[in-house]
Structure formats: C-alpha cells, structure tokens
Amino acid sequence: MEERGYILYVPNEEEPGKDSEVFYNSEMVLNRDISEIAGKVFREAVETEDFRVCDALSASGIRGLRYSKISTELHLNDANPEAVKSIQKALEANNVEAETHKRDANVLLSDYRNYFHLIDIDPFGPFTNYLDSTARAANHQSLIGLTATDNAVPTGSYKKTCRRRYSSEPLKNSFMHETALRIYIKEVFQNFARYDKAFEPRICFHERHYSRVIGRVTESKKRTNKNLDNIGFLSFCRSCRWRKLERVERCENCGSKTEIAGPLWTGKIIDIRFTEKVLEKIPKEWEGSLEMVKMLHNEGELLAPFYDIHELASNMKISVPKRRRVIEEIGTKGYPVSRTHFSPTGFRTDAPINDIKTIIRELSESDNKP
Ligand SMILES: C[S@@+](CC[C@H](N)C(=O)[O-])C[C@H]1O[C@@H](n2cnc3c(N)ncnc32)[C@H](O)[C@@H]1O
C-alpha cells in the first residue's frame, strides 16, 4: 500500500476498523494531508532548531512518516504489537529514522514532560482520554492535532454522554456539526489551560464521520486568561432559526424561548493567516484537500453559525432557491458571505436573519415565475 509516496505494510481491507490487525483507512488522507502541511507551516514559523514529533497512536505509522521531513526527532507509538512491526517495516522501506514504542500512549506521553513540538492524537472514538498527557507533553511552543470520531455525542444523539464526557449541552439541528466542533475545541482549550498552556485553534474542521482540531500551544497564563473570553454559549431559536454565539434566553428576532448549547468555543475556528500559508504550501494535485482548505480559509473570518438553505426554505414554507444565487445576492447587498465546509447546502454570513430570509423569498419567487 502507498500514500503520497510512502510505502505502508497494512492488510488490504474494504472496511478497516477497530478489529483490523493493523489499522489503515485510506479515506482519512485529507485529514493527514492538512495535518502534514499544518505541521510544515508551524515548523517554519517556530523559532527552534529541534523539532520533536510524536505520533502517539500511530497504527501503520503513516502520520509519523508524513511528519518525518519536518522533524529532527520522530517518535511513533502504538500499543498493538502488530502495528509496531508494520511501523518498523515501513520506516525501513521509506528510509526514515524514528524511535518506535509499544506503549500505552498516556504512559509514553507522561514520560516526556514539555518535550514535543508536535503531537498527533488520532484514536478510535474520542480524544478526551489523551488530553491530560498531551497537555503535559506539549512543549511551550507546539502544534497539537487531535481527531475525534464520536461525533454522535456532541451533535446531540447522546445528550447524557455529552454532558458526562464534555461537560457541555449539545444541540441537535442543521448546524450541529459546528456546535460539536466548538465543544471539542472548548474541551481541548480547558485541558491545556489547567497547565497554564494556551491552546489556540489554527485549522479545525469536520469531514464525514470525524472532526479534526489543530491548534498552537504556548505556555502563557496571560494568553490563556485572555482566551477564557472565547468560552461561552450558543443560542438558537427553533421557531425562526435565528442563532447567536452568546447566551440569550429570548430570540432577538421573534422573541421565542431559545435553546442553549455549551459551554463551547465561541471564537474563530480558523486562523486565516495560518490557512493562507497552508494554501501556499499544499500541492495542487491534492485536489480534495486543497478545496477543503480554500473553503476553510474563505469562511474563517465569519463567526455566526452557518445556515442551511433547505432548513430556511422549509421554515419559510417556500421552494429552495439555488445556494449559489443566495450567496451572490447576500454579497451584492454588502454582507460578508461564503460557502461552508460543513455542508454542501450551507452558507455562512453575518447578515441579519430577516435580510437573509427576504433574499431567499425573492429568489424562490423569481424561480417560480412562469
Ligand atoms: C485510529 S488508529 C490510528 C490511525 C493512524 N493515526 C492513521 O492516521 O492511520 C488508532 C490506533 O491507536 C492504537 N491504540 C489504541 N489505544 C491505544 C493506547 N492506549 N495507547 C497506544 N495506542 C493505542 C490502536 O492500536 C490503533 O492502531
């Protein structure tokens, strides 16, 4: 098997999963593409000669291999002995030097206090079990990437599990994956904050069954305190679909009682100075990943949770106009607007909901004119 030129030793399976002898999912290539380039961008920005990388849940070793060009010291770990054998074969075949470990990731990371400049956490399910050891092992200047595949929990299918695992109230609606991502970021931020380390999102996204949180860590009480302002709540009106990244008991548009999610991260989930550099570095041939970063970059400055065109049209009991035309029209009226990576039928804008609805109604009516 090969990925982006790296040779791997993994079983050829249609549905890789927890029971695979050695896990490898080729569909996660976008996650690894963006992580690799984010690592490169961070490596160039950071003022350090050493750059120590830990792929703590490595499976086939693919993530570690993809970070090998930027690391001065590479650690690849997996608790599964078969995975470690595959990692060692892959290191040899690709002519890459690394230390390999066959340990529990938490135990390994706990042995390397303040050590790593890049830590990748890519488990089955939630990353919460690894947050404490990751926060301890993170260097005072580091980049942390974490994958979560328990999206059903913070999107509201298992409310109690969400309260237990994330101490947050989820919200099941059309933008639930954004709410979930904000709950994940809050959880990461708070865990680092306990160690006086400030976690700041650089490029966070959702794709298919998983979410990915990538951010910079600096050791700074001041910065951590400042970012506490980004922990808050989200309000949603099921009656008129108004939403706001603040705790508001009554809808500011129609006066109905709101539903509240959180606590969650209310700040930006994308740093456009960072994604700009990622866009400069990402190979043009990695089309899907490039397209994703472009979308993330374009929506990065817009804070209001995204809208879904079908949801709004159904709420207004009208037929659905084309998203492209809605976006054009909102832009023409002078509001910032973009597509969103969260949904092919979504868009993001700071325009007031009544202005958005007026545009949608006019376009829907003009579509239906004989
Ligand atoms: C989702 S896979 C990692 C996939 C890999 N990072 C990639 O990009 O292809 C999770 C891996 O974590 C390993 N694992 C599970 N629990 C672990 C633990 N407590 N410590 C170390 N490895 C663990 C599993 O054996 C499995 O190989």
mmCIF file of N, CA and C in Angstrom, residues 200-291:
data_model
loop_
_atom_site.group_PDB
_atom_site.id
_atom_site.type_symbol
_atom_site.label_atom_id
_atom_site.label_comp_id
_atom_site.label_asym_id
_atom_site.label_seq_id
_atom_site.Cartn_x
_atom_site.Cartn_y
_atom_site.Cartn_z
ATOM 1 N N GLU A 200 -4.740 27.586 21.011
ATOM 2 C CA GLU A 200 -5.464 28.485 20.098
ATOM 3 C C GLU A 200 -5.681 27.792 18.753
ATOM 4 N N PRO A 201 -6.943 27.696 18.309
ATOM 5 C CA PRO A 201 -7.235 26.999 17.050
ATOM 6 C C PRO A 201 -6.505 27.626 15.868
ATOM 7 N N ARG A 202 -5.990 26.783 14.988
ATOM 8 C CA ARG A 202 -5.373 27.257 13.755
ATOM 9 C C ARG A 202 -6.172 26.781 12.544
ATOM 10 N N ILE A 203 -6.514 25.483 12.554
ATOM 11 C CA ILE A 203 -7.311 24.966 11.444
ATOM 12 C C ILE A 203 -8.123 23.778 11.978
ATOM 13 N N CYS A 204 -9.406 24.012 12.153
ATOM 14 C CA CYS A 204 -10.288 22.995 12.740
ATOM 15 C C CYS A 204 -11.429 22.756 11.760
ATOM 16 N N PHE A 205 -11.785 21.496 11.569
ATOM 17 C CA PHE A 205 -12.807 21.208 10.566
ATOM 18 C C PHE A 205 -13.525 19.902 10.852
ATOM 19 N N HIS A 206 -14.596 19.717 10.074
ATOM 20 C CA HIS A 206 -15.375 18.483 10.164
ATOM 21 C C HIS A 206 -15.413 17.871 8.775
ATOM 22 N N GLU A 207 -15.220 16.554 8.714
ATOM 23 C CA GLU A 207 -15.361 15.882 7.421
ATOM 24 C C GLU A 207 -15.990 14.510 7.650
ATOM 25 N N ARG A 208 -16.998 14.179 6.912
ATOM 26 C CA ARG A 208 -17.694 12.881 7.015
ATOM 27 C C ARG A 208 -17.949 12.465 8.466
ATOM 28 N N HIS A 209 -17.268 11.427 8.982
ATOM 29 C CA HIS A 209 -17.588 10.892 10.312
ATOM 30 C C HIS A 209 -16.667 11.419 11.410
ATOM 31 N N TYR A 210 -15.802 12.379 11.096
ATOM 32 C CA TYR A 210 -14.843 12.800 12.118
ATOM 33 C C TYR A 210 -14.678 14.323 12.163
ATOM 34 N N SER A 211 -14.116 14.802 13.264
ATOM 35 C CA SER A 211 -13.719 16.211 13.370
ATOM 36 C C SER A 211 -12.235 16.260 13.696
ATOM 37 N N ARG A 212 -11.601 17.319 13.252
ATOM 38 C CA ARG A 212 -10.164 17.462 13.492
ATOM 39 C C ARG A 212 -9.910 18.835 14.106
ATOM 40 N N VAL A 213 -9.193 18.844 15.204
ATOM 41 C CA VAL A 213 -8.856 20.090 15.890
ATOM 42 C C VAL A 213 -7.336 20.247 15.820
ATOM 43 N N ILE A 214 -6.864 21.319 15.187
ATOM 44 C CA ILE A 214 -5.421 21.577 15.117
ATOM 45 C C ILE A 214 -5.188 22.989 15.657
ATOM 46 N N GLY A 215 -4.295 23.096 16.611
ATOM 47 C CA GLY A 215 -4.053 24.415 17.191
ATOM 48 C C GLY A 215 -2.652 24.550 17.758
ATOM 49 N N ARG A 216 -2.309 25.791 18.031
ATOM 50 C CA ARG A 216 -0.991 26.113 18.570
ATOM 51 C C ARG A 216 -1.060 26.200 20.087
ATOM 52 N N VAL A 217 0.004 25.717 20.735
ATOM 53 C CA VAL A 217 0.078 25.815 22.197
ATOM 54 C C VAL A 217 1.248 26.714 22.571
ATOM 55 N N THR A 218 0.990 27.652 23.471
ATOM 56 C CA THR A 218 2.075 28.457 24.027
ATOM 57 C C THR A 218 1.919 28.446 25.544
ATOM 58 N N GLU A 219 3.053 28.495 26.232
ATOM 59 C CA GLU A 219 2.949 28.493 27.688
ATOM 60 C C GLU A 219 2.765 29.933 28.130
ATOM 61 N N SER A 220 1.551 30.306 28.478
ATOM 62 C CA SER A 220 1.286 31.697 28.823
ATOM 63 C C SER A 220 -0.010 31.817 29.616
ATOM 64 N N LYS A 221 0.138 32.230 30.889
ATOM 65 C CA LYS A 221 -1.064 32.416 31.714
ATOM 66 C C LYS A 221 -1.898 33.563 31.148
ATOM 67 N N LYS A 222 -1.179 34.606 30.691
ATOM 68 C CA LYS A 222 -1.868 35.798 30.193
ATOM 69 C C LYS A 222 -2.738 35.466 28.971
ATOM 70 N N ARG A 223 -2.121 34.743 28.037
ATOM 71 C CA ARG A 223 -2.837 34.375 26.814
ATOM 72 C C ARG A 223 -4.015 33.447 27.130
ATOM 73 N N THR A 224 -3.782 32.539 28.091
ATOM 74 C CA THR A 224 -4.860 31.615 28.487
ATOM 75 C C THR A 224 -6.018 32.412 29.074
ATOM 76 N N ASN A 225 -5.696 33.349 29.981
ATOM 77 C CA ASN A 225 -6.754 34.161 30.597
ATOM 78 C C ASN A 225 -7.536 34.929 29.538
ATOM 79 N N LYS A 226 -6.795 35.494 28.565
ATOM 80 C CA LYS A 226 -7.447 36.285 27.521
ATOM 81 C C LYS A 226 -8.439 35.411 26.729
ATOM 82 N N ASN A 227 -8.006 34.185 26.449
ATOM 83 C CA ASN A 227 -8.862 33.296 25.648
ATOM 84 C C ASN A 227 -10.046 32.725 26.412
ATOM 85 N N LEU A 228 -10.041 32.911 27.735
ATOM 86 C CA LEU A 228 -11.222 32.472 28.502
ATOM 87 C C LEU A 228 -12.479 33.177 27.998
ATOM 88 N N ASP A 229 -12.285 34.385 27.432
ATOM 89 C CA ASP A 229 -13.430 35.121 26.865
ATOM 90 C C ASP A 229 -14.071 34.368 25.704
ATOM 91 N N ASN A 230 -13.332 33.422 25.118
ATOM 92 C CA ASN A 230 -13.875 32.651 23.997
ATOM 93 C C ASN A 230 -14.606 31.389 24.436
ATOM 94 N N ILE A 231 -14.786 31.220 25.722
ATOM 95 C CA ILE A 231 -15.588 30.090 26.204
ATOM 96 C C ILE A 231 -16.961 30.651 26.593
ATOM 97 N N GLY A 232 -17.992 30.141 25.962
ATOM 98 C CA GLY A 232 -19.327 30.686 26.235
ATOM 99 C C GLY A 232 -20.414 29.743 25.746
ATOM 100 N N PHE A 233 -21.496 30.334 25.251
ATOM 101 C CA PHE A 233 -22.669 29.541 24.868
ATOM 102 C C PHE A 233 -23.172 29.964 23.492
ATOM 103 N N LEU A 234 -24.073 29.150 22.973
ATOM 104 C CA LEU A 234 -24.671 29.426 21.668
ATOM 105 C C LEU A 234 -26.190 29.366 21.841
ATOM 106 N N SER A 235 -26.906 30.325 21.265
ATOM 107 C CA SER A 235 -28.368 30.331 21.383
ATOM 108 C C SER A 235 -28.988 30.125 20.008
ATOM 109 N N PHE A 236 -30.095 29.366 20.014
ATOM 110 C CA PHE A 236 -30.756 29.018 18.745
ATOM 111 C C PHE A 236 -32.268 29.098 18.923
ATOM 112 N N CYS A 237 -32.935 29.714 17.965
ATOM 113 C CA CYS A 237 -34.394 29.808 18.015
ATOM 114 C C CYS A 237 -34.983 28.822 17.001
ATOM 115 N N ARG A 238 -35.651 27.784 17.488
ATOM 116 C CA ARG A 238 -36.197 26.770 16.591
ATOM 117 C C ARG A 238 -37.387 27.320 15.796
ATOM 118 N N SER A 239 -37.961 28.411 16.322
ATOM 119 C CA SER A 239 -39.125 28.958 15.667
ATOM 120 C C SER A 239 -38.762 29.701 14.364
ATOM 121 N N CYS A 240 -37.792 30.620 14.441
ATOM 122 C CA CYS A 240 -37.451 31.400 13.232
ATOM 123 C C CYS A 240 -36.045 31.112 12.707
ATOM 124 N N ARG A 241 -35.290 30.237 13.400
ATOM 125 C CA ARG A 241 -33.936 29.796 13.007
ATOM 126 C C ARG A 241 -32.852 30.850 13.235
ATOM 127 N N TRP A 242 -33.141 31.849 14.044
ATOM 128 C CA TRP A 242 -32.120 32.821 14.439
ATOM 129 C C TRP A 242 -31.089 32.110 15.330
ATOM 130 N N ARG A 243 -29.867 32.552 15.308
ATOM 131 C CA ARG A 243 -28.807 31.947 16.125
ATOM 132 C C ARG A 243 -27.770 32.978 16.515
ATOM 133 N N LYS A 244 -27.089 32.772 17.609
ATOM 134 C CA LYS A 244 -26.046 33.711 18.037
ATOM 135 C C LYS A 244 -25.047 32.988 18.945
ATOM 136 N N LEU A 245 -23.764 33.355 18.842
ATOM 137 C CA LEU A 245 -22.746 32.757 19.712
ATOM 138 C C LEU A 245 -22.679 33.510 21.040
ATOM 139 N N GLU A 246 -23.810 33.522 21.724
ATOM 140 C CA GLU A 246 -23.926 34.162 23.040
ATOM 141 C C GLU A 246 -25.072 33.503 23.762
ATOM 142 N N ARG A 247 -25.104 33.648 25.090
ATOM 143 C CA ARG A 247 -26.244 33.106 25.819
ATOM 144 C C ARG A 247 -27.352 34.155 25.855
ATOM 145 N N VAL A 248 -28.451 33.862 25.178
ATOM 146 C CA VAL A 248 -29.582 34.791 25.121
ATOM 147 C C VAL A 248 -30.843 33.958 25.362
ATOM 148 N N GLU A 249 -31.621 34.296 26.356
ATOM 149 C CA GLU A 249 -32.767 33.447 26.727
ATOM 150 C C GLU A 249 -33.937 33.591 25.746
ATOM 151 N N ARG A 250 -34.106 34.786 25.165
ATOM 152 C CA ARG A 250 -35.207 35.027 24.221
ATOM 153 C C ARG A 250 -34.643 35.411 22.866
ATOM 154 N N CYS A 251 -35.224 34.880 21.796
ATOM 155 C CA CYS A 251 -34.763 35.164 20.435
ATOM 156 C C CYS A 251 -34.808 36.668 20.174
ATOM 157 N N GLU A 252 -33.702 37.213 19.666
ATOM 158 C CA GLU A 252 -33.652 38.657 19.406
ATOM 159 C C GLU A 252 -34.421 39.009 18.134
ATOM 160 N N ASN A 253 -34.857 37.991 17.394
ATOM 161 C CA ASN A 253 -35.614 38.246 16.171
ATOM 162 C C ASN A 253 -37.116 38.121 16.396
ATOM 163 N N CYS A 254 -37.562 37.010 17.057
ATOM 164 C CA CYS A 254 -39.017 36.807 17.165
ATOM 165 C C CYS A 254 -39.504 36.711 18.606
ATOM 166 N N GLY A 255 -38.595 36.701 19.566
ATOM 167 C CA GLY A 255 -38.998 36.711 20.969
ATOM 168 C C GLY A 255 -39.289 35.347 21.570
ATOM 169 N N SER A 256 -39.187 34.262 20.750
ATOM 170 C CA SER A 256 -39.451 32.915 21.300
ATOM 171 C C SER A 256 -38.339 32.518 22.269
ATOM 172 N N LYS A 257 -38.628 31.489 23.071
ATOM 173 C CA LYS A 257 -37.610 30.994 24.001
ATOM 174 C C LYS A 257 -36.525 30.274 23.192
ATOM 175 N N THR A 258 -35.276 30.532 23.517
ATOM 176 C CA THR A 258 -34.180 29.921 22.752
ATOM 177 C C THR A 258 -33.770 28.584 23.354
ATOM 178 N N GLU A 259 -33.023 27.795 22.566
ATOM 179 C CA GLU A 259 -32.339 26.597 23.081
ATOM 180 C C GLU A 259 -30.867 26.964 23.178
ATOM 181 N N ILE A 260 -30.230 26.476 24.248
ATOM 182 C CA ILE A 260 -28.842 26.898 24.506
ATOM 183 C C ILE A 260 -27.902 25.692 24.456
ATOM 184 N N ALA A 261 -26.772 25.853 23.762
ATOM 185 C CA ALA A 261 -25.729 24.813 23.759
ATOM 186 C C ALA A 261 -24.475 25.366 24.418
ATOM 187 N N GLY A 262 -23.693 24.472 25.009
ATOM 188 C CA GLY A 262 -22.425 24.907 25.594
ATOM 189 C C GLY A 262 -22.242 24.396 27.009
ATOM 190 N N PRO A 263 -21.158 24.808 27.644
ATOM 191 C CA PRO A 263 -20.168 25.743 27.140
ATOM 192 C C PRO A 263 -19.401 25.189 25.931
ATOM 193 N N LEU A 264 -18.998 26.126 25.094
ATOM 194 C CA LEU A 264 -18.253 25.775 23.891
ATOM 195 C C LEU A 264 -17.351 26.945 23.498
ATOM 196 N N TRP A 265 -16.533 26.711 22.465
ATOM 197 C CA TRP A 265 -15.602 27.735 21.970
ATOM 198 C C TRP A 265 -16.383 28.706 21.096
ATOM 199 N N THR A 266 -16.371 30.003 21.439
ATOM 200 C CA THR A 266 -17.131 30.979 20.656
ATOM 201 C C THR A 266 -16.228 31.820 19.731
ATOM 202 N N GLY A 267 -14.936 31.548 19.795
ATOM 203 C CA GLY A 267 -14.007 32.322 18.956
ATOM 204 C C GLY A 267 -13.879 31.712 17.565
ATOM 205 N N LYS A 268 -12.864 32.182 16.824
ATOM 206 C CA LYS A 268 -12.659 31.668 15.466
ATOM 207 C C LYS A 268 -12.127 30.233 15.522
ATOM 208 N N ILE A 269 -12.520 29.422 14.547
ATOM 209 C CA ILE A 269 -12.023 28.047 14.497
ATOM 210 C C ILE A 269 -10.942 27.910 13.413
ATOM 211 N N ILE A 270 -10.762 29.004 12.678
ATOM 212 C CA ILE A 270 -9.757 29.062 11.613
ATOM 213 C C ILE A 270 -8.942 30.332 11.821
ATOM 214 N N ASP A 271 -7.626 30.221 11.662
ATOM 215 C CA ASP A 271 -6.782 31.406 11.663
ATOM 216 C C ASP A 271 -6.375 31.643 10.209
ATOM 217 N N ILE A 272 -6.927 32.673 9.590
ATOM 218 C CA ILE A 272 -6.713 32.822 8.137
ATOM 219 C C ILE A 272 -5.259 33.168 7.782
ATOM 220 N N ARG A 273 -4.497 33.707 8.765
ATOM 221 C CA ARG A 273 -3.064 33.916 8.456
ATOM 222 C C ARG A 273 -2.381 32.562 8.307
ATOM 223 N N PHE A 274 -2.861 31.584 9.080
ATOM 224 C CA PHE A 274 -2.307 30.231 9.027
ATOM 225 C C PHE A 274 -2.759 29.513 7.744
ATOM 226 N N THR A 275 -4.087 29.575 7.464
ATOM 227 C CA THR A 275 -4.584 28.860 6.271
ATOM 228 C C THR A 275 -4.013 29.469 4.975
ATOM 229 N N GLU A 276 -3.703 30.755 5.031
ATOM 230 C CA GLU A 276 -3.079 31.389 3.853
ATOM 231 C C GLU A 276 -1.742 30.692 3.547
ATOM 232 N N LYS A 277 -0.981 30.425 4.608
ATOM 233 C CA LYS A 277 0.324 29.756 4.414
ATOM 234 C C LYS A 277 0.116 28.289 4.022
ATOM 235 N N VAL A 278 -0.913 27.666 4.577
ATOM 236 C CA VAL A 278 -1.202 26.270 4.194
ATOM 237 C C VAL A 278 -1.520 26.232 2.695
ATOM 238 N N LEU A 279 -2.297 27.228 2.227
ATOM 239 C CA LEU A 279 -2.660 27.268 0.808
ATOM 240 C C LEU A 279 -1.436 27.445 -0.092
ATOM 241 N N GLU A 280 -0.443 28.181 0.406
ATOM 242 C CA GLU A 280 0.782 28.363 -0.387
ATOM 243 C C GLU A 280 1.544 27.049 -0.527
ATOM 244 N N LYS A 281 1.449 26.201 0.494
ATOM 245 C CA LYS A 281 2.294 25.004 0.526
ATOM 246 C C LYS A 281 1.627 23.731 0.029
ATOM 247 N N ILE A 282 0.310 23.681 0.070
ATOM 248 C CA ILE A 282 -0.365 22.417 -0.249
ATOM 249 C C ILE A 282 -0.270 22.122 -1.747
ATOM 250 N N PRO A 283 0.204 20.922 -2.138
ATOM 251 C CA PRO A 283 0.346 20.633 -3.569
ATOM 252 C C PRO A 283 -0.984 20.711 -4.306
ATOM 253 N N LYS A 284 -0.949 21.285 -5.501
ATOM 254 C CA LYS A 284 -2.180 21.470 -6.292
ATOM 255 C C LYS A 284 -2.824 20.134 -6.642
ATOM 256 N N GLU A 285 -1.995 19.071 -6.736
ATOM 257 C CA GLU A 285 -2.546 17.752 -7.099
ATOM 258 C C GLU A 285 -3.378 17.150 -5.979
ATOM 259 N N TRP A 286 -3.250 17.643 -4.743
ATOM 260 C CA TRP A 286 -4.063 17.118 -3.640
ATOM 261 C C TRP A 286 -5.414 17.841 -3.676
ATOM 262 N N GLU A 287 -6.167 17.583 -4.734
ATOM 263 C CA GLU A 287 -7.307 18.453 -5.051
ATOM 264 C C GLU A 287 -8.349 18.576 -3.937
ATOM 265 N N GLY A 288 -8.782 17.423 -3.385
ATOM 266 C CA GLY A 288 -9.829 17.446 -2.352
ATOM 267 C C GLY A 288 -9.374 18.226 -1.128
ATOM 268 N N SER A 289 -8.132 18.027 -0.741
ATOM 269 C CA SER A 289 -7.606 18.690 0.455
ATOM 270 C C SER A 289 -7.432 20.191 0.201
ATOM 271 N N LEU A 290 -6.967 20.507 -1.013
ATOM 272 C CA LEU A 290 -6.799 21.918 -1.385
ATOM 273 C C LEU A 290 -8.146 22.641 -1.365
ATOM 274 N N GLU A 291 -9.158 21.985 -1.931
ATOM 275 C CA GLU A 291 -10.503 22.574 -1.976
ATOM 276 C C GLU A 291 -11.021 22.817 -0.546
#
